[in-house]
Amino acid sequence: MSHCFILPILVFVLLLIIISILFFLSKQKRNTLTPIGDTALKVIEINNELNPTGYYYSFQDDTFYCNKDATSRSFGYCKLYDETLPLVGMIVDCEPIYFDYDEKHWLIELWKGQYGMASGACAGIYNTANGPIKSPRFNGIFYESILDNDNFLIDLNLKKKNELILHKSARQSWFAGLKLGAFSMPSDLSLTAKITFPNKKMLHECIIGLKNIGYTNREFSMHLKTVTIHFTKPHTTQPASRTRVQETIIQQGNKSNCESYELLNSKCKNTIEKLQLLKDSSPELYDKVLKSFYSKEAYAGYELISPINYKLHCQNDDIKIDEPFSDSFDI
């Protein structure tokens, strides 16, 4: 009879041990994903410092993402910005997708590449009711940022040669993610971007825009109100300012800075410690880190275009789009 009681007790004790081990392991895992104590305070501190750049640090996946009200959103978009990217140390593949919907010109643009000292990706949604701006220094359409962010859901999945760099989604009309210290050639990166629209009509207009720039059925898919775009090699012409010579020189500098970042921080446990050490020991390199998130020079063209666009907007408050449009750039 005693054996009949011993076996259940042993099983019960064994189960308790297994449950205790699993609980301990899960607690350890949570602690690695959630900042605690001094680390949590440092995360808050660094995010307060990053706030002017429009980015925040996510301790959970060791990646930087843009805020919903990021500074860059306020500048809208025009081709001049893409032309400026190489001039501020950013070598990025650009993929603009144009379409008309609801009596407005729309633009969805995807970016992937090297943003100074970080590898990353971005997707932005813009529109305008205005036609092209024509001036001696700029000829093209200026797009405004979408005020109602909640109408769109953007999901970014960025890989480098099948190795995941970042994956995040946000209910925003402009969303970006950066992996600090990672160096990549844009051609080595593949971006899978999912965009969920307010309705199917808008989705189908976007699909027309994709096909117009050369996307095949293998490079995108649809489900309900969501389009999934596989962005590997750009179908559109890249900025004229991104020459082979300039790209080589800039990327050499970016790679060198990334290597310096990793070398200086080789004994640090996490990115928060790396940034703190970098700030104290190499202010110049730390400044380059901040410019990887936001560079005022990248939007220098806004001061040129904004007054012209405002005047055009006032003149065309009731503009109605009847004809397809074209977007050209002169520099």
Coordinates of C-alpha atoms in Angstrom, one line a residue:
M1 CA 0.0 0.0 0.0
S2 CA 2.8 2.4 0.8
H3 CA 4.1 2.2 -2.7
C4 CA 0.8 3.4 -4.0
F5 CA 1.2 6.6 -2.0
I6 CA 4.9 7.1 -2.6
L7 CA 4.6 7.3 -6.4
P8 CA 2.0 10.1 -6.5
I9 CA 4.1 12.1 -4.0
L10 CA 7.2 11.7 -6.1
V11 CA 5.3 12.8 -9.2
F12 CA 3.9 15.8 -7.3
V13 CA 7.4 16.8 -6.0
L14 CA 8.8 16.4 -9.5
L15 CA 6.1 18.6 -11.0
L16 CA 6.8 21.3 -8.3
I17 CA 10.5 21.2 -9.2
I18 CA 9.7 21.6 -13.0
I19 CA 7.3 24.4 -12.4
S20 CA 9.8 26.2 -10.2
I21 CA 12.5 25.9 -12.8
L22 CA 10.2 27.2 -15.6
F23 CA 9.1 30.1 -13.4
F24 CA 12.7 31.0 -12.7
L25 CA 13.7 30.9 -16.4
S26 CA 10.7 32.9 -17.4
K27 CA 11.6 35.5 -14.7
Q28 CA 15.1 35.7 -16.0
K29 CA 13.9 36.2 -19.5
R30 CA 11.6 39.0 -18.5
N31 CA 14.4 40.7 -16.7
T32 CA 16.5 40.6 -19.9
L33 CA 13.7 42.2 -21.8
T34 CA 12.5 44.8 -19.3
P35 CA 14.9 47.4 -17.9
I36 CA 14.9 47.5 -14.2
G37 CA 16.4 49.8 -11.5
D38 CA 19.3 52.0 -12.7
T39 CA 19.0 50.7 -16.3
A40 CA 15.4 51.8 -16.5
L41 CA 16.3 55.3 -15.3
K42 CA 19.1 55.4 -18.0
V43 CA 16.6 54.4 -20.7
I44 CA 14.3 57.3 -19.6
E45 CA 17.3 59.6 -19.6
I46 CA 18.6 58.7 -23.0
N47 CA 15.1 58.9 -24.5
N48 CA 14.6 62.4 -23.1
E49 CA 17.9 63.3 -24.8
L50 CA 16.8 61.7 -28.0
N51 CA 13.4 63.3 -28.0
P52 CA 14.4 66.3 -30.2
T53 CA 15.6 63.8 -32.9
G54 CA 12.1 62.3 -33.0
Y55 CA 13.4 58.8 -32.0
Y56 CA 13.2 56.6 -28.9
Y57 CA 15.2 53.6 -27.7
S58 CA 13.4 50.3 -27.3
F59 CA 15.2 48.2 -24.7
Q60 CA 13.1 45.1 -25.6
D61 CA 14.6 44.7 -29.1
D62 CA 17.6 47.0 -28.8
T63 CA 16.4 49.2 -31.7
F64 CA 15.5 52.9 -32.2
Y65 CA 12.1 53.8 -33.6
C66 CA 10.6 57.2 -34.5
N67 CA 7.9 58.8 -32.4
K68 CA 4.4 59.4 -33.6
D69 CA 5.1 63.2 -33.6
A70 CA 8.7 63.0 -34.9
T71 CA 10.2 66.2 -36.1
S72 CA 10.8 64.9 -39.6
R73 CA 7.0 64.6 -40.1
S74 CA 6.6 68.3 -40.0
F75 CA 8.6 68.8 -43.1
G76 CA 6.4 66.8 -45.5
Y77 CA 8.2 65.4 -48.5
C78 CA 9.7 66.4 -51.8
K79 CA 12.4 64.9 -54.0
L80 CA 14.9 67.4 -52.8
Y81 CA 15.1 65.6 -49.5
D82 CA 16.2 62.3 -51.2
E83 CA 18.8 64.3 -53.2
T84 CA 20.2 65.7 -49.9
L85 CA 20.6 62.3 -48.1
P86 CA 24.1 61.4 -49.5
L87 CA 25.2 64.9 -48.6
V88 CA 24.5 64.2 -44.9
G89 CA 26.1 60.8 -44.9
M90 CA 23.1 58.7 -45.6
I91 CA 23.2 56.1 -48.4
V92 CA 19.7 54.8 -48.8
D93 CA 17.6 53.1 -51.5
C94 CA 14.5 55.2 -52.2
E95 CA 11.2 53.8 -53.7
P96 CA 8.4 56.4 -54.3
I97 CA 5.0 55.1 -55.2
Y98 CA 2.6 57.6 -56.7
F99 CA -1.2 57.4 -57.1
D100 CA -4.3 59.6 -57.0
Y101 CA -7.1 59.1 -54.6
D102 CA -10.0 61.2 -53.2
E103 CA -9.0 64.2 -55.3
K104 CA -5.5 64.3 -54.0
H105 CA -2.0 63.3 -55.2
W106 CA -0.7 60.6 -52.9
L107 CA 2.8 59.3 -52.3
I108 CA 4.0 56.3 -50.4
E109 CA 7.8 56.1 -50.1
L110 CA 10.0 53.3 -48.8
W111 CA 13.6 53.7 -47.7
K112 CA 16.2 51.2 -46.7
G113 CA 20.0 51.6 -46.2
Q114 CA 22.7 53.2 -44.1
Y115 CA 21.7 56.2 -42.0
G116 CA 25.1 57.4 -40.9
M117 CA 26.0 55.1 -38.1
A118 CA 22.9 52.9 -38.3
S119 CA 21.2 50.5 -40.6
G120 CA 17.5 51.0 -41.0
A121 CA 14.3 51.4 -42.9
C122 CA 11.4 53.8 -43.2
A123 CA 8.0 54.2 -44.8
G124 CA 6.1 57.4 -45.2
I125 CA 2.6 58.3 -46.5
Y126 CA 1.9 61.8 -47.8
N127 CA -0.6 63.7 -49.9
T128 CA -1.4 67.1 -51.5
A129 CA -4.2 68.8 -53.4
N130 CA -1.6 71.1 -55.1
G131 CA 0.0 70.7 -58.4
P132 CA 3.8 71.0 -59.1
I133 CA 5.9 73.8 -57.8
K134 CA 7.8 75.6 -60.6
S135 CA 10.7 77.8 -59.6
P136 CA 14.2 78.3 -60.8
R137 CA 15.6 76.0 -58.1
F138 CA 12.9 73.4 -57.8
N139 CA 10.4 71.8 -60.1
G140 CA 8.1 69.1 -58.6
I141 CA 5.3 68.3 -56.2
F142 CA 5.6 69.0 -52.5
Y143 CA 3.7 66.5 -50.4
E144 CA 2.3 67.2 -46.9
S145 CA 2.4 64.8 -44.0
I146 CA -0.8 63.0 -43.0
L147 CA -2.3 64.7 -40.0
D148 CA -4.5 61.8 -39.0
N149 CA -1.9 59.1 -38.2
D150 CA -4.4 56.5 -36.9
N151 CA -5.8 55.8 -40.4
F152 CA -2.8 53.8 -41.4
L153 CA -0.9 50.8 -39.9
I154 CA 2.7 50.4 -41.0
D155 CA 4.7 47.2 -40.4
L156 CA 8.5 47.1 -41.2
N157 CA 10.5 43.9 -41.4
L158 CA 14.1 44.6 -42.4
K159 CA 16.7 41.8 -43.0
K160 CA 20.3 41.8 -44.0
K161 CA 21.0 38.6 -46.1
N162 CA 18.1 36.8 -44.3
E163 CA 19.3 37.9 -40.9
L164 CA 16.6 40.0 -39.1
I165 CA 17.7 43.5 -38.2
L166 CA 14.3 44.9 -37.0
H167 CA 10.6 44.2 -37.1
K168 CA 8.0 46.6 -35.7
S169 CA 4.6 47.9 -36.5
A170 CA 2.9 51.2 -35.6
R171 CA -0.3 53.0 -36.3
Q172 CA 1.4 55.9 -37.9
S173 CA 1.7 57.5 -41.4
W174 CA 5.5 57.9 -41.1
F175 CA 7.5 55.1 -39.3
A176 CA 11.2 54.3 -39.1
G177 CA 13.5 51.9 -37.3
L178 CA 17.3 52.1 -36.9
K179 CA 19.8 49.6 -35.6
L180 CA 22.7 51.6 -34.2
G181 CA 26.3 50.4 -34.9
A182 CA 25.1 48.1 -37.7
F183 CA 26.7 48.7 -41.1
S184 CA 25.1 47.7 -44.4
M185 CA 25.1 48.3 -48.1
P186 CA 21.6 49.1 -49.2
S187 CA 21.7 46.2 -51.7
D188 CA 22.3 43.8 -48.9
L189 CA 19.0 44.8 -47.2
S190 CA 15.5 43.6 -48.0
L191 CA 12.5 45.3 -46.6
T192 CA 9.1 43.8 -46.3
A193 CA 6.6 46.6 -45.7
K194 CA 3.0 46.0 -44.8
I195 CA 0.6 49.0 -45.1
T196 CA -3.0 48.8 -44.0
F197 CA -5.3 51.4 -45.6
P198 CA -8.6 53.0 -44.4
N199 CA -10.4 51.2 -47.2
K200 CA -10.0 48.9 -50.2
K201 CA -10.5 51.6 -52.8
M202 CA -7.3 53.4 -51.6
L203 CA -5.5 50.0 -51.5
H204 CA -6.3 49.3 -55.1
E205 CA -5.1 52.8 -56.2
C206 CA -1.8 52.1 -54.4
I207 CA -1.6 48.8 -56.3
I208 CA -1.9 50.7 -59.6
G209 CA 0.9 52.9 -58.4
L210 CA 3.1 49.9 -57.7
K211 CA 2.5 48.4 -61.1
N212 CA 3.2 51.7 -62.7
I213 CA 6.7 51.7 -61.4
G214 CA 7.3 48.1 -62.4
Y215 CA 6.3 45.9 -59.5
T216 CA 5.2 42.4 -60.5
N217 CA 2.7 40.2 -58.7
R218 CA 5.6 38.3 -57.1
E219 CA 6.8 41.4 -55.4
F220 CA 3.6 42.4 -53.6
S221 CA 0.4 40.8 -52.2
M222 CA -3.0 42.0 -50.9
H223 CA -5.2 40.8 -48.0
L224 CA -8.3 42.7 -47.0
K225 CA -7.1 46.3 -46.7
T226 CA -3.4 45.5 -46.4
V227 CA -0.7 45.5 -49.1
T228 CA 2.6 43.7 -48.5
I229 CA 5.5 45.0 -50.5
H230 CA 8.8 43.2 -50.9
F231 CA 11.4 45.9 -51.5
T232 CA 14.8 44.5 -52.5
K233 CA 16.1 46.3 -55.6
P234 CA 14.6 49.8 -56.4
H235 CA 12.4 50.0 -59.5
T236 CA 12.7 53.8 -59.6
T237 CA 15.6 56.1 -60.5
Q238 CA 17.8 56.8 -57.5
P239 CA 18.9 60.4 -56.5
A240 CA 21.3 61.9 -58.9
S241 CA 23.5 63.0 -56.0
R242 CA 24.2 59.4 -55.1
T243 CA 27.1 58.7 -57.5
R244 CA 29.3 55.6 -57.2
V245 CA 32.3 57.6 -56.2
Q246 CA 30.4 59.6 -53.5
E247 CA 28.7 56.5 -52.3
T248 CA 32.0 54.7 -51.8
I249 CA 33.6 57.6 -49.9
I250 CA 30.5 58.1 -47.7
Q251 CA 30.1 54.4 -46.9
Q252 CA 33.8 54.1 -46.0
G253 CA 33.3 56.8 -43.5
N254 CA 30.1 55.2 -42.2
K255 CA 31.8 51.8 -41.8
S256 CA 34.7 53.3 -40.0
N257 CA 32.4 55.1 -37.6
C258 CA 30.5 52.0 -36.9
E259 CA 33.7 50.1 -36.2
S260 CA 34.9 52.8 -33.9
Y261 CA 31.6 52.7 -32.1
E262 CA 31.9 48.9 -31.5
L263 CA 35.6 49.1 -30.6
L264 CA 35.1 51.9 -28.0
N265 CA 32.1 50.0 -26.5
S266 CA 33.4 46.5 -26.6
K267 CA 33.2 46.0 -22.8
C268 CA 29.7 47.5 -22.5
K269 CA 26.7 45.3 -21.7
N270 CA 24.1 47.1 -23.6
T271 CA 23.3 50.0 -25.9
I272 CA 22.5 52.3 -23.0
E273 CA 26.0 51.8 -21.5
K274 CA 27.5 52.3 -25.0
L275 CA 25.8 55.6 -25.5
Q276 CA 26.8 56.8 -22.0
L277 CA 30.4 55.9 -22.5
L278 CA 30.5 57.4 -26.0
K279 CA 29.0 60.6 -24.8
D280 CA 31.8 60.9 -22.1
S281 CA 34.7 59.6 -24.1
S282 CA 34.0 60.7 -27.7
P283 CA 31.6 63.6 -28.0
E284 CA 32.3 64.0 -31.7
L285 CA 31.3 60.4 -32.4
Y286 CA 28.3 60.8 -30.1
D287 CA 27.2 63.8 -32.2
K288 CA 27.4 61.6 -35.3
V289 CA 25.1 59.1 -33.6
L290 CA 22.5 61.8 -33.0
K291 CA 22.7 63.0 -36.6
S292 CA 22.0 59.4 -37.7
F293 CA 18.5 59.9 -36.2
Y294 CA 17.9 63.4 -37.4
S295 CA 19.9 65.8 -39.5
K296 CA 18.6 69.3 -39.9
E297 CA 20.6 69.7 -43.1
A298 CA 18.6 66.9 -44.7
Y299 CA 15.6 69.2 -44.7
A300 CA 17.4 72.4 -45.7
G301 CA 15.2 72.5 -48.9
Y302 CA 12.1 73.0 -46.8
E303 CA 13.0 76.7 -46.2
L304 CA 13.1 77.2 -50.0
I305 CA 9.9 75.3 -50.8
S306 CA 7.6 76.1 -47.9
P307 CA 6.8 79.7 -48.8
I308 CA 6.2 78.8 -52.4
N309 CA 4.0 75.9 -51.4
Y310 CA 2.0 78.0 -49.0
K311 CA 1.2 80.5 -51.7
L312 CA 0.2 77.7 -54.1
H313 CA -2.0 76.2 -51.4
C314 CA -3.8 79.5 -50.8
Q315 CA -4.4 79.8 -54.6
N316 CA -5.7 76.3 -55.0
D317 CA -7.9 75.6 -52.0
D318 CA -10.6 74.1 -54.2
I319 CA -8.3 72.3 -56.7
K320 CA -9.8 69.2 -58.3
I321 CA -7.6 66.6 -59.9
D322 CA -8.8 65.5 -63.3
E323 CA -5.6 64.5 -65.0
P324 CA -2.8 62.1 -64.0
F325 CA 0.3 64.0 -62.7
S326 CA 4.0 63.7 -63.2
D327 CA 6.7 64.6 -60.7
S328 CA 10.0 65.9 -62.0
F329 CA 13.0 67.3 -60.2
D330 CA 15.5 69.9 -61.3
I331 CA 18.6 70.8 -59.3

